[in-house]
PDB file of C-alpha atoms in Angstrom:
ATOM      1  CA  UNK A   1      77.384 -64.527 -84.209  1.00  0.00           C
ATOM      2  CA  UNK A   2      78.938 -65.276 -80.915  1.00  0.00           C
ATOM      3  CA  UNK A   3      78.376 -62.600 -78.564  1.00  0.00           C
ATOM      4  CA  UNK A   4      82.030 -62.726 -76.408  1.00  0.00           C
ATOM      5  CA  UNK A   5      84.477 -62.702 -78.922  1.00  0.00           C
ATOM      6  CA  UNK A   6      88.596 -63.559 -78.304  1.00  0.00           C
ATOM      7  CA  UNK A   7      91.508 -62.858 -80.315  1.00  0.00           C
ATOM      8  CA  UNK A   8      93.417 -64.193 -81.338  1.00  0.00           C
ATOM      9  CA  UNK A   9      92.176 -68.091 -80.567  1.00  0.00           C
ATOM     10  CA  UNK A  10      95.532 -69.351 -80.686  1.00  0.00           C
ATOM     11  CA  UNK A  11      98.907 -67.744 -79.698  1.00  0.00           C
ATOM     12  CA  UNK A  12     102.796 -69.015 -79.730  1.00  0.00           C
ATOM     13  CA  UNK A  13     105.123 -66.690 -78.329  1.00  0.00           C
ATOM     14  CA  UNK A  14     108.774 -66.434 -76.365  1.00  0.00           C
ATOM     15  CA  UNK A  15     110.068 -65.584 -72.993  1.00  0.00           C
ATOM     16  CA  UNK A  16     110.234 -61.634 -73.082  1.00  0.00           C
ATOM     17  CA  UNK A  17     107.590 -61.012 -75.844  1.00  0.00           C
ATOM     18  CA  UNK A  18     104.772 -58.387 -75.119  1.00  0.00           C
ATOM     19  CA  UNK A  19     101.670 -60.010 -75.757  1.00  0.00           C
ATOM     20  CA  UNK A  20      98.237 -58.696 -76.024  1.00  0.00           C
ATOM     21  CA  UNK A  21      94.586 -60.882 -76.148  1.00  0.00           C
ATOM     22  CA  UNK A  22      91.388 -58.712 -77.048  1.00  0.00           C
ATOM     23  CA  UNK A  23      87.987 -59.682 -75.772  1.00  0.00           C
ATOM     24  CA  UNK A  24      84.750 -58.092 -77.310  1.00  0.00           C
ATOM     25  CA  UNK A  25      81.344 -58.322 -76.475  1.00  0.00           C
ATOM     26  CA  UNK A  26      78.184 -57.600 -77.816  1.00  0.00           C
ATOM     27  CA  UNK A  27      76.106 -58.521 -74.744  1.00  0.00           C
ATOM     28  CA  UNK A  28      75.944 -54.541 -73.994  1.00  0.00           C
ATOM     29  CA  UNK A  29      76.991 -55.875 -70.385  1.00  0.00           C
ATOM     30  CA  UNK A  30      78.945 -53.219 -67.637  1.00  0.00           C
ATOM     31  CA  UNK A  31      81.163 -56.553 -66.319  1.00  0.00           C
ATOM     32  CA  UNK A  32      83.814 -58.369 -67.824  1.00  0.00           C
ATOM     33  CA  UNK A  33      86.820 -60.589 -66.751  1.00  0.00           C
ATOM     34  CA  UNK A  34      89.831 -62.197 -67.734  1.00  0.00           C
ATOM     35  CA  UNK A  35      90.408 -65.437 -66.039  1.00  0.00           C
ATOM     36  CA  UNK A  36      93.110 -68.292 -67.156  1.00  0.00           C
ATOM     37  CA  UNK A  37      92.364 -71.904 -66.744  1.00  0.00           C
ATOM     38  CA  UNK A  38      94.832 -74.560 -66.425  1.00  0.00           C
ATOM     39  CA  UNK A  39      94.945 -78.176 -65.584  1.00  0.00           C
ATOM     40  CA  UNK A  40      94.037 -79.576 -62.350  1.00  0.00           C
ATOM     41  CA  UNK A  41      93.674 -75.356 -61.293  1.00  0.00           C
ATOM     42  CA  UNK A  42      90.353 -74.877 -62.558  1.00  0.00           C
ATOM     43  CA  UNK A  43      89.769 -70.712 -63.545  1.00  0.00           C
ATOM     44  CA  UNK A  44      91.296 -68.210 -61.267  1.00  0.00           C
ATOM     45  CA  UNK A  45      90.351 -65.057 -61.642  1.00  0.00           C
ATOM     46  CA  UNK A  46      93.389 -62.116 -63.097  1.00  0.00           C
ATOM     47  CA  UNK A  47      91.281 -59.230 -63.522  1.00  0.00           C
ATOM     48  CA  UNK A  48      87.621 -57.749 -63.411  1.00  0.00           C
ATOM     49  CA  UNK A  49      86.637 -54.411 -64.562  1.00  0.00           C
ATOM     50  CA  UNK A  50      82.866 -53.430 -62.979  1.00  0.00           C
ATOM     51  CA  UNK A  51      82.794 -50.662 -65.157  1.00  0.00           C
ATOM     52  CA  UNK A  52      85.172 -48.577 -68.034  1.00  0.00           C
ATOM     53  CA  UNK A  53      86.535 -47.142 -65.159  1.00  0.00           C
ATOM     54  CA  UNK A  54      86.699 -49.570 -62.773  1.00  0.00           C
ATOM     55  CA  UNK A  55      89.216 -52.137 -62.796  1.00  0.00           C
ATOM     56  CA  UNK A  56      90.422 -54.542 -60.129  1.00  0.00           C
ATOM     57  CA  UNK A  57      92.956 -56.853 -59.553  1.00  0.00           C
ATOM     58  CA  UNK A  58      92.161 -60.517 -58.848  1.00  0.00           C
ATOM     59  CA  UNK A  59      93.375 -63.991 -57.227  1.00  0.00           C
ATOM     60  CA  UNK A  60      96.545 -63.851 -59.853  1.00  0.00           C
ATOM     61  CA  UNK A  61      97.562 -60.395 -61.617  1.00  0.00           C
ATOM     62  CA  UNK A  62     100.954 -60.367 -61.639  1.00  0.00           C
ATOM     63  CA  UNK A  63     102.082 -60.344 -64.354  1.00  0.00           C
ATOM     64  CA  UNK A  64      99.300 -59.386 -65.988  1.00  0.00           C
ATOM     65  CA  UNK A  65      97.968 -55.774 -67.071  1.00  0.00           C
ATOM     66  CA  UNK A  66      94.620 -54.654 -68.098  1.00  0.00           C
ATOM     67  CA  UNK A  67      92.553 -51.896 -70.495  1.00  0.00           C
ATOM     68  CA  UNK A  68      89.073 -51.115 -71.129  1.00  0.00           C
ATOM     69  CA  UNK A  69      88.571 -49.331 -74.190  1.00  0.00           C
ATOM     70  CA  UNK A  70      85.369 -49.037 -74.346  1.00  0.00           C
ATOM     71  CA  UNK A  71      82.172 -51.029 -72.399  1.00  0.00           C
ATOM     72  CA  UNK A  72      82.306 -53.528 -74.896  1.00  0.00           C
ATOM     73  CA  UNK A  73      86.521 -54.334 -74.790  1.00  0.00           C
ATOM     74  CA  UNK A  74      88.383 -55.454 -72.681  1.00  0.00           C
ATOM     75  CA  UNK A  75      91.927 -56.156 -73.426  1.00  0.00           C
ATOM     76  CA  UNK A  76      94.799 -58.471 -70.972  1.00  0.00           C
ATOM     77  CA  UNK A  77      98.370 -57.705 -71.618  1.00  0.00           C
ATOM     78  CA  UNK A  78     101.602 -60.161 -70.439  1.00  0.00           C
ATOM     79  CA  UNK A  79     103.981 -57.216 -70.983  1.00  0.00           C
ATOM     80  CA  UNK A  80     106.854 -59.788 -70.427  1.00  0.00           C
ATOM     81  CA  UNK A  81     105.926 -63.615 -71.448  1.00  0.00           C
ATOM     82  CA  UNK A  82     107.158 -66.046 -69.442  1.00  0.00           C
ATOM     83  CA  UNK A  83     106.829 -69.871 -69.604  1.00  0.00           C
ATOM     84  CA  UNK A  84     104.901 -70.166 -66.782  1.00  0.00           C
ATOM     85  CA  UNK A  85     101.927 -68.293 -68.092  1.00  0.00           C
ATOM     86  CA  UNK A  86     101.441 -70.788 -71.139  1.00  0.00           C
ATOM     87  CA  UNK A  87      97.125 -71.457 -70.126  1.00  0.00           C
ATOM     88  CA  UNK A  88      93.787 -71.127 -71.653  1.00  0.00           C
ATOM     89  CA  UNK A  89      92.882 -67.529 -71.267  1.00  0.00           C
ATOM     90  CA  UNK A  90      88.659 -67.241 -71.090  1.00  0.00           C
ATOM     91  CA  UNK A  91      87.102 -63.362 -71.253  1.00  0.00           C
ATOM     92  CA  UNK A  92      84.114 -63.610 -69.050  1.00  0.00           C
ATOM     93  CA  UNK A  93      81.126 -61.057 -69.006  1.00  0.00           C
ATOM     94  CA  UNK A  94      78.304 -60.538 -66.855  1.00  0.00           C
ATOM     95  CA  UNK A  95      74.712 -58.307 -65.920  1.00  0.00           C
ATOM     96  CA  UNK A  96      73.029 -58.497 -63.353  1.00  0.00           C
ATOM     97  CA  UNK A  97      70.294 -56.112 -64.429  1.00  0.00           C
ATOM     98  CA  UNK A  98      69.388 -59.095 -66.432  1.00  0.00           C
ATOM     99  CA  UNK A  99      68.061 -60.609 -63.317  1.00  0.00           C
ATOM    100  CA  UNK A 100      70.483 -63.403 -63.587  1.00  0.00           C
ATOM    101  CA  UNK A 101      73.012 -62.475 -60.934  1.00  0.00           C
ATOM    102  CA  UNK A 102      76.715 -63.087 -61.419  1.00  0.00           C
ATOM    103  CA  UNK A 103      75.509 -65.353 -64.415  1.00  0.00           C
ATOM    104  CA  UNK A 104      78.779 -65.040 -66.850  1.00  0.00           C
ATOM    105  CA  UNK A 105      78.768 -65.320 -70.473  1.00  0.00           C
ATOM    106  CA  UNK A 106      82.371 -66.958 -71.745  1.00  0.00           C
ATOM    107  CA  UNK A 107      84.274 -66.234 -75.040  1.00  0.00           C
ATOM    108  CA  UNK A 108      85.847 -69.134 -76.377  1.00  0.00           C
ATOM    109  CA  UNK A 109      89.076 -68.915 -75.082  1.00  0.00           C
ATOM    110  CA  UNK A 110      93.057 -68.149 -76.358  1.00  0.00           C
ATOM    111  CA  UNK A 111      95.224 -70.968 -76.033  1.00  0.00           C
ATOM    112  CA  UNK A 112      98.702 -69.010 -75.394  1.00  0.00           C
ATOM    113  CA  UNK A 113     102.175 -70.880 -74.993  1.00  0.00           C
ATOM    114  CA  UNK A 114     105.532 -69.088 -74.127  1.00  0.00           C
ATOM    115  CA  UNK A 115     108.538 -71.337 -75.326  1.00  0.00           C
TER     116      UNK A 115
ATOM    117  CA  UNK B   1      85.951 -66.135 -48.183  1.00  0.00           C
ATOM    118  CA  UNK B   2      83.813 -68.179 -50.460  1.00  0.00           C
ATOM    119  CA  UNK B   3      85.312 -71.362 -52.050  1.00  0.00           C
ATOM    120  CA  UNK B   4      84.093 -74.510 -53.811  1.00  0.00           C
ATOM    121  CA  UNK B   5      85.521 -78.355 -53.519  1.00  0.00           C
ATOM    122  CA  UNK B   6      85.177 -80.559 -57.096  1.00  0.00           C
ATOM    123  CA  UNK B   7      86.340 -84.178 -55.038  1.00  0.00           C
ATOM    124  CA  UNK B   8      86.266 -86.031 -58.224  1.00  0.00           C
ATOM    125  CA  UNK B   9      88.658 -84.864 -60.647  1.00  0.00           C
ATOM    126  CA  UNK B  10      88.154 -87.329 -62.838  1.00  0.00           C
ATOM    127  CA  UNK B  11      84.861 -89.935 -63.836  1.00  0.00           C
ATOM    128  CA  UNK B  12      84.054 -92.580 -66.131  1.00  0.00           C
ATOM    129  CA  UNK B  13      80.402 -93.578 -66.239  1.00  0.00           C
ATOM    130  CA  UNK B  14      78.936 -96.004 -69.046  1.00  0.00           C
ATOM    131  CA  UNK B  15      76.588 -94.821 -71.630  1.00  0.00           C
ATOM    132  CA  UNK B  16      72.789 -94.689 -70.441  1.00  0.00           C
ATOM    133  CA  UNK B  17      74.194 -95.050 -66.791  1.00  0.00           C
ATOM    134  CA  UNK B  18      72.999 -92.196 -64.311  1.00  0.00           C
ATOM    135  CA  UNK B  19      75.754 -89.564 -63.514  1.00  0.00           C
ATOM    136  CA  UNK B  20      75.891 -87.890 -59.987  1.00  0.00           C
ATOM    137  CA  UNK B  21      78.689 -84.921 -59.829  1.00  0.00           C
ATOM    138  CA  UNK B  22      79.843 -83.618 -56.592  1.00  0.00           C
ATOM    139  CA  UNK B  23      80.252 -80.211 -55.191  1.00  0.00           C
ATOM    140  CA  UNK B  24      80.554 -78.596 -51.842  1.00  0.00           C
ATOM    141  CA  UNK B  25      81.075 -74.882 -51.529  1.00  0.00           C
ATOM    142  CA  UNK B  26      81.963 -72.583 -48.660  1.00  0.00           C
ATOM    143  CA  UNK B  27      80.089 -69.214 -48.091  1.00  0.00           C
ATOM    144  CA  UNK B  28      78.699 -67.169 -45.194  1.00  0.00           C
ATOM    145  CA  UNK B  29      75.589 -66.638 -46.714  1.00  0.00           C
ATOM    146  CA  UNK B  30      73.059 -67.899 -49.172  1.00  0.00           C
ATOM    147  CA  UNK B  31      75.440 -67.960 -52.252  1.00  0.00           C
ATOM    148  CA  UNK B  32      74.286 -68.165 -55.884  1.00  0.00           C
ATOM    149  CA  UNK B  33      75.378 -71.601 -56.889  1.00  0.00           C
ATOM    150  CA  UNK B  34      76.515 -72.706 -60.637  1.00  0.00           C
ATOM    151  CA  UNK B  35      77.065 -75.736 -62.901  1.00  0.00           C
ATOM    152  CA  UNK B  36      78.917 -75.010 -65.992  1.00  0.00           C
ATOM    153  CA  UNK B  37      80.032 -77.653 -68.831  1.00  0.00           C
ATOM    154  CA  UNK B  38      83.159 -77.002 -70.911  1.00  0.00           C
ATOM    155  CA  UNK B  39      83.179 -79.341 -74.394  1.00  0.00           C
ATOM    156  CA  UNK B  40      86.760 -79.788 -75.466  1.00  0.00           C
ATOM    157  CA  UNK B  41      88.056 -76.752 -77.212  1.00  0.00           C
ATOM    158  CA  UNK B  42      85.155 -74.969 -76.332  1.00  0.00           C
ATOM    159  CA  UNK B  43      84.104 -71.899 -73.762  1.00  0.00           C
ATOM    160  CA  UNK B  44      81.920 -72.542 -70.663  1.00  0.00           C
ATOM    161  CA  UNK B  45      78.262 -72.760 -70.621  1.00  0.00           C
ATOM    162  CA  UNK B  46      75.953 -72.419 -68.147  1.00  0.00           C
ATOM    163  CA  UNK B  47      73.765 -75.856 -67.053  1.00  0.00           C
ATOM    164  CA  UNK B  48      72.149 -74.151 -64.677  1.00  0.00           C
ATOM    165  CA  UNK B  49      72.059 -71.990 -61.932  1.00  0.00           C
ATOM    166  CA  UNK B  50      70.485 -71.525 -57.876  1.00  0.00           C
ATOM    167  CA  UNK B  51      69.951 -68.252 -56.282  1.00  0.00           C
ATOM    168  CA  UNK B  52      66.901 -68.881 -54.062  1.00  0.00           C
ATOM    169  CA  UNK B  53      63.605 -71.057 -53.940  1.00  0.00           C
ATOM    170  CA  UNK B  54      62.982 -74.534 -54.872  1.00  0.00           C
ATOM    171  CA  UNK B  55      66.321 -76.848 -54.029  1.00  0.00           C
ATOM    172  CA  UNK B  56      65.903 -79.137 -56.912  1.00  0.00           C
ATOM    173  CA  UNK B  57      66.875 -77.063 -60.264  1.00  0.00           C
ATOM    174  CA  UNK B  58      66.730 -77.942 -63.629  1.00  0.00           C
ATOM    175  CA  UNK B  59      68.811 -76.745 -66.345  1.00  0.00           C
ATOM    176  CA  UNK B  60      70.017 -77.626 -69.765  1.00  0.00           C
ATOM    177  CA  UNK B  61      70.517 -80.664 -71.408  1.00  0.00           C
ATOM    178  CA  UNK B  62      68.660 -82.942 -69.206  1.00  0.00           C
ATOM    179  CA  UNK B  63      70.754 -82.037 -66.068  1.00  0.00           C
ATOM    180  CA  UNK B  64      69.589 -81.401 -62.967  1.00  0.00           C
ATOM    181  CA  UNK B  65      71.120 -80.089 -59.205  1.00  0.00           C
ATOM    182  CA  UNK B  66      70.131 -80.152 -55.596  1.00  0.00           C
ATOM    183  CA  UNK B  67      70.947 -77.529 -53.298  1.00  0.00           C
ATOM    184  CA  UNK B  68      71.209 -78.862 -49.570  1.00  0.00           C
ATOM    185  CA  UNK B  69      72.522 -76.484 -47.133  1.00  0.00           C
ATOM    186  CA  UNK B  70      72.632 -78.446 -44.555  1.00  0.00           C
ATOM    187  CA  UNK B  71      75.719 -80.526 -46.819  1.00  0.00           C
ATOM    188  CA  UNK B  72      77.020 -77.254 -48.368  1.00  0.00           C
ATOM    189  CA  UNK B  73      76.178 -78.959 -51.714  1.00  0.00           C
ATOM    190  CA  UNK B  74      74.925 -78.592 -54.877  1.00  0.00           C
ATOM    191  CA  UNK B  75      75.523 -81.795 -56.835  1.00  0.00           C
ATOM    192  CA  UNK B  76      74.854 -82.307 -60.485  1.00  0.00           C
ATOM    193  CA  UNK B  77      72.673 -85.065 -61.679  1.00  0.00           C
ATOM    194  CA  UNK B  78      71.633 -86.862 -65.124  1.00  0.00           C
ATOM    195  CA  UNK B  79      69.589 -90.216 -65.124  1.00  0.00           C
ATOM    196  CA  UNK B  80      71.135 -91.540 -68.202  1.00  0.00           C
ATOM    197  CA  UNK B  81      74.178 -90.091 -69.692  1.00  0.00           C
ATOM    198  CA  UNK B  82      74.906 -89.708 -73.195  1.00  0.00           C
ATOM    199  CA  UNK B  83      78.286 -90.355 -74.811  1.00  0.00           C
ATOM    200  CA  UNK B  84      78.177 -85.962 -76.146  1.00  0.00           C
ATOM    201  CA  UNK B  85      78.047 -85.670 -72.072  1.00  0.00           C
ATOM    202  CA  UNK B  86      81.946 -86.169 -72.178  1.00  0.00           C
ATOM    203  CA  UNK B  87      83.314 -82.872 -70.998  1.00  0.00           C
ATOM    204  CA  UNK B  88      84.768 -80.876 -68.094  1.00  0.00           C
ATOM    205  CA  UNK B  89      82.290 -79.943 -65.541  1.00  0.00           C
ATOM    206  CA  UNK B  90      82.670 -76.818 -63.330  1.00  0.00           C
ATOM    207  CA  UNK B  91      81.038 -76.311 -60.053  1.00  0.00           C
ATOM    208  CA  UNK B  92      81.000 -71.960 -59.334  1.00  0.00           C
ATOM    209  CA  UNK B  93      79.514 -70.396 -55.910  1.00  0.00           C
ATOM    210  CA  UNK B  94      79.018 -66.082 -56.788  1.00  0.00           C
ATOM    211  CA  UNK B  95      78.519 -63.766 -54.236  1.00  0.00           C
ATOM    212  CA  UNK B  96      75.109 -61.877 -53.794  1.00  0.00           C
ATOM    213  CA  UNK B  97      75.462 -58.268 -55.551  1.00  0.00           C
ATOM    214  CA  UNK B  98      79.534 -58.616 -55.982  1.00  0.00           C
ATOM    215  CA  UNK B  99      79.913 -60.177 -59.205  1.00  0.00           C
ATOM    216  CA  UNK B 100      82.925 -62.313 -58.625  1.00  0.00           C
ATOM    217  CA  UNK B 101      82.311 -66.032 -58.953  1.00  0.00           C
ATOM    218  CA  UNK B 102      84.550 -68.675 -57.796  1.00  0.00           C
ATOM    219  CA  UNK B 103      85.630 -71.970 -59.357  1.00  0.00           C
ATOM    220  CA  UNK B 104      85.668 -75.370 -58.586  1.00  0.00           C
ATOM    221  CA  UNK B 105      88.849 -77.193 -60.021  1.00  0.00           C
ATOM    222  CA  UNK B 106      86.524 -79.247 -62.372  1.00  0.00           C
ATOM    223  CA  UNK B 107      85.628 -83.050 -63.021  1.00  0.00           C
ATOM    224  CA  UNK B 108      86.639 -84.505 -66.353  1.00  0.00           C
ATOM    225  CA  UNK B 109      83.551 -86.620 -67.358  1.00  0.00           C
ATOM    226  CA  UNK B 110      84.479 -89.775 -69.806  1.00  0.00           C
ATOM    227  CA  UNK B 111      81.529 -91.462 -71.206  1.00  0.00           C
ATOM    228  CA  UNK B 112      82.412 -94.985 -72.150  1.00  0.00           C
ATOM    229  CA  UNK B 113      80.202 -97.310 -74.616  1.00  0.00           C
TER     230      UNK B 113
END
């Protein structure tokens, strides 16, 4: 079983929709991120949450809104689609009481387009 | 701030040719240095990873990377490539105890017969 887990994988939406992606984990890790990847762009970071109670804007949150349920969720929000935010959204975790610092461990990814 | 430069967005190398990947990063400090493959449709894994000692790493998949300060680089190697090499390769510089990690743009790797 795959231990970062996105959902949904694939999303189709419109302009003005509320949409939410879910990330699990199962890594037991304190860290997780939401990044989006697009072409030519690479990942940016939108959000990183250190802890349940620690959460932090990154290099592109507007937009964007965050929750942390619990250690092991982590949830993005686009509480008004746009076009522009059509991208491959990756939920990122990492430990470094593992001893492998700022290693992260990458769901699979949500493919999201806004017509 | 810390950074990272992928020059080569795109490659094409034959099959069984050797592969040399390019990265240069920008930090203060030592950084923690990354390689990490994404197959098509698929999440990113980690190759391989420097934080401190030897320069020469190896990681997964028959990859290799040499960390040379004196360049600011950390380029990926492979002797011969395989055609299952074909991916998109990301070059990541971390910060020590901070936890955020920052991207290269990424170099599309076509493996040709």
């Amino acid at each position: 079983d795959a231990d970062v887990t996105q959902t949904p994988r694939n999303r189709i939406t419109k302009t003005g929709k509320r949409i939410m992606l879910e990330c699990s984990q199962t890594k037991g890790h304190d860290r997780m991120y939401w990044y989006r990847q697009d072409p030519g762009l690479g990942l940016r970071l939108i959000y990183y949450s250190f802890d349940v109670k620690d959460i932090n804007k990154g290099e592109i949150s507007d937009g964007y809104s965050v929750s942390r349920q619990a250690q092991a969720k982590f949830s993005l929000s686009l509480e008004s689609a746009i076009p522009n935010q059509t991208a491959l959204y990756f939920c990122a975790t990492s430990d470094p009481r593992q001893g492998a610092y700022n290693e992260q461990f990458f769901g699979p990814g949500t493919r999201l387009t806004v017509l | 701030a810390q950074s990272v430069t992928q020059p080569d967005i795109h490659i094409t190398v034959s099959e069984g040719a050797s592969l040399e990947l390019r990265c240069n990063y920008s930090y203060g400090a030592t950084p923690y240095l990354f390689w990490y493959v994404q197959s098509p449709g698929q999440g990113l894994q980690l190759l391989l990873k420097y934080f401190s000692g030897d320069t020469l790493v190896q990681g997964i998949k028959g990859f290799e990377a040499e960390f040379k300060r004196s360049q600011s680089s950390f380029n990926l190697r492979k002797p011969s490539v395989h055609w299952s090499d074909a991916a998109e390769y990301f070059c990541a510089v971390g910060s020590r105890g901070y936890q955020k990690v920052t991207f290269g743009i990424g170099t599309k790797l076509q493996v040709i017969p």
